[in-house]
Tab-separated table of C-alpha atoms in Angstrom:
chain	number	residue	atom	x	y	z
A	1430	MET	CA	-3.615	-56.800	-43.328
A	1431	ALA	CA	-5.197	-56.498	-46.166
A	1432	ASP	CA	-2.466	-57.321	-49.039
A	1433	LEU	CA	-1.000	-60.506	-47.636
A	1434	PRO	CA	-1.544	-63.441	-48.512
A	1435	GLY	CA	-4.335	-65.702	-47.056
A	1436	HIS	CA	-2.315	-68.043	-44.888
A	1437	ILE	CA	-0.045	-65.458	-43.281
A	1438	ARG	CA	-3.269	-64.094	-41.973
A	1439	ALA	CA	-4.375	-67.144	-41.080
A	1440	CYS	CA	-1.397	-67.584	-38.868
A	1441	LEU	CA	-1.498	-64.388	-37.623
A	1442	HIS	CA	-4.983	-65.116	-36.832
A	1443	THR	CA	-4.073	-68.158	-34.410
A	1444	GLY	CA	-0.923	-66.439	-32.997
A	1445	LYS	CA	-3.484	-64.018	-30.951
A	1446	LEU	CA	-5.991	-66.780	-30.319
A	1447	ALA	CA	-2.502	-68.367	-28.963
A	1448	LEU	CA	-2.131	-65.204	-27.231
A	1449	LEU	CA	-5.340	-64.769	-25.354
A	1450	ALA	CA	-5.356	-68.662	-24.285
A	1451	ILE	CA	-1.586	-68.115	-22.865
A	1452	LEU	CA	-3.156	-64.889	-20.505
A	1453	VAL	CA	-6.567	-66.571	-19.609
A	1454	SER	CA	-3.962	-70.286	-18.526
A	1455	GLY	CA	-1.442	-67.596	-16.706
A	1456	GLY	CA	-4.260	-65.992	-14.840
A	1457	ILE	CA	-5.911	-69.557	-14.086
A	1458	VAL	CA	-2.369	-70.772	-12.716
A	1459	MET	CA	-1.332	-67.797	-10.689
A	1460	GLN	CA	-4.888	-67.664	-9.267
A	1461	ILE	CA	-4.631	-71.968	-8.211
A	1462	LEU	CA	-0.131	-70.557	-7.105
A	1463	ALA	CA	-1.647	-68.433	-5.296
A	1464	CYS	CA	-3.451	-70.777	-2.762
A	1465	ALA	CA	-1.559	-73.928	-3.288
A	1466	LEU	CA	2.155	-72.750	-2.240
A	1467	TYR	CA	1.063	-71.162	0.730
A	1468	ASN	CA	-1.220	-74.279	1.677
A	1469	ASN	CA	-4.120	-71.433	2.011
A	1470	TRP	CA	-7.483	-71.766	-0.399
A	1471	TRP	CA	-9.159	-68.480	0.757
A	1472	PRO	CA	-7.732	-66.473	-1.705
A	1473	MET	CA	-10.063	-68.546	-3.785
A	1474	LEU	CA	-12.972	-66.623	-2.907
A	1475	THR	CA	-11.999	-64.753	-5.797
A	1476	VAL	CA	-13.198	-66.945	-8.338
A	1477	ILE	CA	-16.948	-65.795	-6.883
A	1478	MET	CA	-16.058	-62.544	-8.265
A	1479	TYR	CA	-14.140	-63.114	-11.588
A	1480	VAL	CA	-17.757	-65.963	-12.408
A	1481	LEU	CA	-19.795	-62.643	-11.322
A	1482	LEU	CA	-18.269	-60.035	-12.962
A	1483	PRO	CA	-20.067	-60.675	-16.813
A	1484	MET	CA	-23.435	-61.624	-15.233
A	1485	PRO	CA	-24.694	-57.865	-15.531
A	1486	LEU	CA	-23.422	-57.607	-19.447
A	1487	LEU	CA	-24.701	-60.905	-20.008
A	1488	PHE	CA	-28.503	-60.356	-18.380
A	1489	PHE	CA	-28.964	-56.475	-18.890
A	1490	VAL	CA	-27.321	-55.107	-21.929
A	1491	GLY	CA	-28.416	-56.104	-25.629
A	1492	SER	CA	-25.956	-56.369	-27.755
A	1493	ASP	CA	-27.056	-52.802	-30.079
A	1494	SER	CA	-25.197	-50.525	-27.207
A	1495	SER	CA	-21.491	-50.088	-26.216
A	1496	LEU	CA	-20.529	-49.501	-22.433
A	1497	LEU	CA	-18.645	-47.520	-23.283
A	1498	SER	CA	-20.420	-44.420	-24.378
A	1499	GLU	CA	-23.049	-42.322	-22.289
A	1500	SER	CA	-26.627	-43.480	-22.321
A	1501	ASP	CA	-29.706	-42.512	-20.786
A	1502	ASN	CA	-30.613	-46.116	-20.412
A	1503	SER	CA	-31.051	-47.437	-16.657
A	1504	TRP	CA	-30.345	-50.257	-17.430
A	1505	VAL	CA	-27.056	-49.748	-18.883
A	1506	ASN	CA	-26.012	-47.686	-16.018
A	1507	VAL	CA	-27.111	-50.523	-13.796
A	1508	THR	CA	-24.783	-53.213	-15.690
A	1509	LYS	CA	-21.781	-50.803	-15.778
A	1510	PHE	CA	-22.369	-50.169	-11.266
A	1511	LEU	CA	-22.499	-53.707	-10.729
A	1512	THR	CA	-19.627	-54.444	-12.873
A	1513	GLY	CA	-17.082	-51.930	-11.077
A	1514	ALA	CA	-18.662	-53.685	-8.063
A	1515	SER	CA	-17.348	-56.933	-8.777
A	1516	ALA	CA	-14.167	-55.803	-10.475
A	1517	VAL	CA	-13.334	-53.848	-7.108
A	1518	GLY	CA	-14.385	-56.721	-4.757
A	1519	SER	CA	-11.902	-58.633	-6.724
A	1520	ILE	CA	-9.270	-56.581	-5.851
A	1521	ALA	CA	-11.215	-55.891	-2.223
A	1522	ILE	CA	-11.709	-59.437	-1.578
A	1523	PRO	CA	-7.601	-60.380	-1.253
A	1524	VAL	CA	-6.967	-56.849	-0.104
A	1525	ILE	CA	-9.055	-57.360	3.337
A	1526	LEU	CA	-7.994	-61.161	3.757
A	1527	LYS	CA	-4.367	-59.590	4.083
A	1528	HIS	CA	-5.394	-57.062	6.086
A	1529	ALA	CA	-7.243	-59.922	8.395
A	1530	GLY	CA	-3.754	-61.691	8.738
A	1531	VAL	CA	-6.257	-64.408	6.432
A	1532	ILE	CA	-2.805	-64.576	3.697
A	1533	GLY	CA	0.212	-63.572	3.381
A	1534	TRP	CA	2.176	-61.136	1.554
A	1535	GLY	CA	2.952	-63.637	-1.219
A	1536	ALA	CA	-0.038	-64.741	-1.657
A	1537	LEU	CA	-1.702	-61.230	-1.680
A	1538	LEU	CA	1.159	-60.633	-4.848
A	1539	MET	CA	-0.102	-63.454	-6.790
A	1540	GLU	CA	-3.989	-62.901	-6.218
A	1541	LEU	CA	-3.416	-59.008	-7.605
A	1542	SER	CA	-1.242	-60.405	-9.838
A	1543	SER	CA	-3.621	-62.901	-11.895
A	1544	PHE	CA	-6.420	-60.193	-10.983
A	1545	PHE	CA	-4.657	-58.252	-13.700
A	1546	ILE	CA	-3.028	-60.882	-15.827
A	1547	LEU	CA	-6.771	-61.819	-16.637
A	1548	VAL	CA	-8.155	-58.318	-17.043
A	1549	LEU	CA	-5.529	-58.154	-19.947
A	1550	SER	CA	-6.573	-61.088	-21.082
A	1551	ILE	CA	-9.761	-59.160	-21.380
A	1552	VAL	CA	-8.627	-55.934	-23.149
A	1553	CYS	CA	-7.045	-58.178	-25.062
A	1554	TYR	CA	-10.069	-59.850	-26.588
A	1555	ILE	CA	-11.541	-56.150	-26.645
A	1556	GLY	CA	-8.723	-55.123	-28.585
A	1557	MET	CA	-9.105	-58.969	-31.048
A	1558	GLY	CA	-12.666	-57.614	-31.600
A	1559	ASP	CA	-12.045	-55.118	-33.992
A	1560	ASP	CA	-11.031	-57.728	-36.366
A	1561	ASN	CA	-14.553	-58.814	-38.176
A	1562	ASP	CA	-13.195	-62.662	-37.841
A	1563	TYR	CA	-13.556	-62.622	-33.502
A	1564	ARG	CA	-16.993	-61.273	-33.656
A	1565	LEU	CA	-19.663	-63.442	-31.968
A	1566	LEU	CA	-22.735	-61.276	-32.634
C-alpha cells in the first residue's frame, strides 16, 4: 500500500470508514426494526448490554496491555470475564424473551442479526486498527 499515490490511499481509508459506518448503522436499524415491526419494545433491553459491553474495557484495562494475550494481571482477567458476560447477555436476553413468549421468532432473528452485525463492525474496527491512521492512542 506504500506504493499507491496519496489520493488513492485517502480514498481507500474513507471507504473503510464508510463501510464501518454502514455496518454500525445497519445494526442499529435492525435493532429498532426488531421492535417497531412487531410493535413490541421489550427487545430494546439488549441495548443495556450494548452500553455495558465496553465499560470493563474502559475502566479496568490500561492502554499498554492486550486483551488477546494471556496475563497474570487480575484486572485484565476481570475485564475479560465481565466483557464475556455482557456479550453472552446480549444474546441471552432475546432468547429468554422468546422462551417466555414475550417476542416472536421474527423479532428474535432480527435481534440476533443485529448483534452479529454489530460484532462484525467491531471486528472490522479492530482490523482497521492495524493501520496507524486510525489509532486513538
